[in-house]
Amino acid sequence: MSYKIFLGTQNPPDSSWVHLRSFLDFKVAVAARGIPEEVAFDYDLDGDGNGYDAAAWLINHCVTFSMIFPRY
């Protein structure tokens, strides 16, 4: 099942997005659900890490597992 991630402290544009507020939640969601079809990255996040860290992690994850990077 495809899904979209809105990663940030602001509210997502609509309810079709999975709203995550931290880098840790982002990594857990991708590990559990797989690569999303689309990701919206915000720079400011709750806890450790930021949107840049999440994007870099996802790039590495996609390269490691030979997956296509999602729309962003």
Short mmCIF file of N, CA and C in Angstrom, two decimals:
data_model
loop_
_atom_site.label_atom_id
_atom_site.label_comp_id
_atom_site.label_asym_id
_atom_site.label_seq_id
_atom_site.Cartn_x
_atom_site.Cartn_y
_atom_site.Cartn_z
N MET A 1 0.84 -1.18 0.00
CA MET A 1 0.00 0.00 0.00
C MET A 1 0.88 1.24 0.00
N SER A 2 0.61 2.16 -0.89
CA SER A 2 1.41 3.37 -0.95
C SER A 2 0.93 4.38 0.09
N TYR A 3 1.85 5.24 0.49
CA TYR A 3 1.54 6.27 1.47
C TYR A 3 2.46 7.45 1.26
N LYS A 4 2.10 8.59 1.85
CA LYS A 4 2.90 9.81 1.75
C LYS A 4 3.28 10.25 3.16
N ILE A 5 4.49 10.76 3.31
CA ILE A 5 4.97 11.24 4.61
C ILE A 5 5.12 12.75 4.58
N PHE A 6 4.54 13.39 5.58
CA PHE A 6 4.78 14.81 5.82
C PHE A 6 5.63 14.88 7.08
N LEU A 7 6.90 15.23 6.93
CA LEU A 7 7.84 15.26 8.04
C LEU A 7 8.06 16.70 8.47
N GLY A 8 7.50 17.07 9.60
CA GLY A 8 7.66 18.43 10.10
C GLY A 8 6.77 18.71 11.28
N THR A 9 6.98 19.86 11.89
CA THR A 9 6.21 20.23 13.07
C THR A 9 4.91 20.94 12.72
N GLN A 10 4.78 21.44 11.49
CA GLN A 10 3.55 22.08 11.05
C GLN A 10 2.54 21.01 10.64
N ASN A 11 1.28 21.40 10.52
CA ASN A 11 0.25 20.45 10.11
C ASN A 11 0.37 20.14 8.62
N PRO A 12 0.10 18.88 8.23
CA PRO A 12 0.16 18.52 6.81
C PRO A 12 -0.97 19.18 6.03
N PRO A 13 -0.85 19.23 4.71
CA PRO A 13 -1.86 19.90 3.90
C PRO A 13 -3.24 19.24 3.96
N ASP A 14 -3.29 17.92 4.11
CA ASP A 14 -4.57 17.22 4.24
C ASP A 14 -4.35 15.86 4.91
N SER A 15 -5.43 15.14 5.13
CA SER A 15 -5.36 13.89 5.89
C SER A 15 -4.78 12.71 5.10
N SER A 16 -4.44 12.92 3.84
CA SER A 16 -3.86 11.81 3.06
C SER A 16 -2.39 11.58 3.40
N TRP A 17 -1.80 12.48 4.16
CA TRP A 17 -0.39 12.38 4.53
C TRP A 17 -0.24 11.74 5.91
N VAL A 18 0.79 10.91 6.09
CA VAL A 18 1.18 10.41 7.42
C VAL A 18 2.05 11.51 8.02
N HIS A 19 1.60 12.08 9.13
CA HIS A 19 2.32 13.21 9.74
C HIS A 19 3.30 12.68 10.79
N LEU A 20 4.58 12.94 10.56
CA LEU A 20 5.64 12.55 11.49
C LEU A 20 6.37 13.81 11.90
N ARG A 21 6.76 13.88 13.17
CA ARG A 21 7.37 15.09 13.71
C ARG A 21 8.86 14.96 14.03
N SER A 22 9.40 13.74 14.01
CA SER A 22 10.80 13.57 14.39
C SER A 22 11.54 12.66 13.40
N PHE A 23 12.85 12.82 13.38
CA PHE A 23 13.71 12.00 12.54
C PHE A 23 13.59 10.53 12.93
N LEU A 24 13.54 10.25 14.22
CA LEU A 24 13.39 8.87 14.69
C LEU A 24 12.08 8.26 14.19
N ASP A 25 10.97 8.99 14.33
CA ASP A 25 9.68 8.49 13.83
C ASP A 25 9.73 8.22 12.33
N PHE A 26 10.44 9.07 11.60
CA PHE A 26 10.60 8.91 10.16
C PHE A 26 11.31 7.59 9.84
N LYS A 27 12.43 7.33 10.51
CA LYS A 27 13.18 6.10 10.26
C LYS A 27 12.35 4.87 10.62
N VAL A 28 11.63 4.92 11.72
CA VAL A 28 10.80 3.80 12.14
C VAL A 28 9.69 3.54 11.11
N ALA A 29 9.04 4.60 10.64
CA ALA A 29 7.95 4.45 9.67
C ALA A 29 8.45 3.85 8.36
N VAL A 30 9.58 4.32 7.86
CA VAL A 30 10.12 3.79 6.60
C VAL A 30 10.55 2.34 6.78
N ALA A 31 11.15 2.02 7.90
CA ALA A 31 11.55 0.63 8.15
C ALA A 31 10.33 -0.30 8.24
N ALA A 32 9.24 0.20 8.83
CA ALA A 32 8.05 -0.63 9.01
C ALA A 32 7.17 -0.71 7.77
N ARG A 33 7.04 0.41 7.04
CA ARG A 33 6.08 0.50 5.94
C ARG A 33 6.71 0.51 4.56
N GLY A 34 8.02 0.68 4.49
CA GLY A 34 8.69 0.75 3.21
C GLY A 34 8.80 2.19 2.71
N ILE A 35 9.34 2.34 1.52
CA ILE A 35 9.56 3.66 0.93
C ILE A 35 8.21 4.28 0.57
N PRO A 36 7.96 5.51 0.99
CA PRO A 36 6.69 6.15 0.63
C PRO A 36 6.69 6.58 -0.83
N GLU A 37 5.52 6.87 -1.36
CA GLU A 37 5.45 7.36 -2.75
C GLU A 37 5.88 8.82 -2.84
N GLU A 38 5.75 9.56 -1.73
CA GLU A 38 6.12 10.98 -1.71
C GLU A 38 6.48 11.39 -0.29
N VAL A 39 7.42 12.34 -0.18
CA VAL A 39 7.84 12.85 1.13
C VAL A 39 7.92 14.38 1.07
N ALA A 40 7.40 15.02 2.10
CA ALA A 40 7.57 16.47 2.27
C ALA A 40 8.47 16.66 3.49
N PHE A 41 9.64 17.25 3.27
CA PHE A 41 10.62 17.44 4.34
C PHE A 41 10.55 18.88 4.86
N ASP A 42 10.46 19.04 6.18
CA ASP A 42 10.61 20.34 6.81
C ASP A 42 11.97 20.32 7.51
N TYR A 43 12.58 21.48 7.65
CA TYR A 43 13.89 21.51 8.30
C TYR A 43 13.79 21.30 9.81
N ASP A 44 12.87 22.00 10.45
CA ASP A 44 12.72 21.91 11.91
C ASP A 44 11.90 20.69 12.30
N LEU A 45 12.47 19.86 13.17
CA LEU A 45 11.78 18.68 13.66
C LEU A 45 11.88 18.61 15.17
N ASP A 46 11.01 17.83 15.78
CA ASP A 46 11.11 17.57 17.22
C ASP A 46 12.25 16.59 17.46
N GLY A 47 12.97 16.75 18.55
CA GLY A 47 14.03 15.82 18.92
C GLY A 47 15.29 16.03 18.12
N ASP A 48 16.09 15.00 18.02
CA ASP A 48 17.37 15.07 17.30
C ASP A 48 17.15 14.95 15.81
N GLY A 49 17.99 15.60 15.05
CA GLY A 49 17.93 15.52 13.61
C GLY A 49 17.04 16.60 13.01
N ASN A 50 17.14 16.74 11.69
CA ASN A 50 16.33 17.71 10.97
C ASN A 50 15.96 17.11 9.61
N GLY A 51 15.28 17.90 8.78
CA GLY A 51 14.83 17.41 7.49
C GLY A 51 15.98 17.00 6.58
N TYR A 52 17.08 17.73 6.66
CA TYR A 52 18.27 17.37 5.86
C TYR A 52 18.79 15.99 6.28
N ASP A 53 18.86 15.73 7.58
CA ASP A 53 19.31 14.43 8.07
C ASP A 53 18.39 13.32 7.57
N ALA A 54 17.09 13.58 7.58
CA ALA A 54 16.12 12.58 7.12
C ALA A 54 16.29 12.30 5.63
N ALA A 55 16.48 13.35 4.84
CA ALA A 55 16.68 13.17 3.40
C ALA A 55 17.96 12.38 3.12
N ALA A 56 19.04 12.73 3.82
CA ALA A 56 20.31 12.03 3.64
C ALA A 56 20.17 10.56 4.03
N TRP A 57 19.48 10.30 5.13
CA TRP A 57 19.26 8.92 5.58
C TRP A 57 18.47 8.14 4.54
N LEU A 58 17.42 8.78 3.98
CA LEU A 58 16.58 8.09 3.01
C LEU A 58 17.35 7.81 1.72
N ILE A 59 18.19 8.72 1.30
CA ILE A 59 19.04 8.48 0.12
C ILE A 59 19.91 7.26 0.35
N ASN A 60 20.58 7.22 1.50
CA ASN A 60 21.43 6.08 1.83
C ASN A 60 20.63 4.78 1.90
N HIS A 61 19.45 4.84 2.49
CA HIS A 61 18.58 3.67 2.61
C HIS A 61 18.19 3.16 1.22
N CYS A 62 17.82 4.07 0.32
CA CYS A 62 17.43 3.68 -1.04
C CYS A 62 18.61 3.07 -1.81
N VAL A 63 19.78 3.65 -1.66
CA VAL A 63 20.97 3.12 -2.34
C VAL A 63 21.33 1.74 -1.79
N THR A 64 21.31 1.60 -0.47
CA THR A 64 21.67 0.34 0.18
C THR A 64 20.76 -0.80 -0.26
N PHE A 65 19.44 -0.52 -0.38
CA PHE A 65 18.48 -1.56 -0.70
C PHE A 65 18.00 -1.51 -2.15
N SER A 66 18.74 -0.77 -3.01
CA SER A 66 18.42 -0.66 -4.44
C SER A 66 16.96 -0.28 -4.69
N MET A 67 16.55 0.79 -4.04
CA MET A 67 15.17 1.28 -4.19
C MET A 67 15.19 2.66 -4.84
N ILE A 68 14.11 3.04 -5.44
CA ILE A 68 13.99 4.34 -6.09
C ILE A 68 13.58 5.38 -5.05
N PHE A 69 14.27 6.52 -5.06
CA PHE A 69 13.95 7.61 -4.14
C PHE A 69 12.57 8.16 -4.50
N PRO A 70 11.73 8.43 -3.49
CA PRO A 70 10.36 8.91 -3.78
C PRO A 70 10.32 10.37 -4.24
N ARG A 71 9.17 10.77 -4.75
CA ARG A 71 8.95 12.20 -5.04
C ARG A 71 9.10 12.97 -3.75
N TYR A 72 9.53 14.20 -3.87
CA TYR A 72 9.70 15.02 -2.67
C TYR A 72 9.27 16.43 -2.94
#
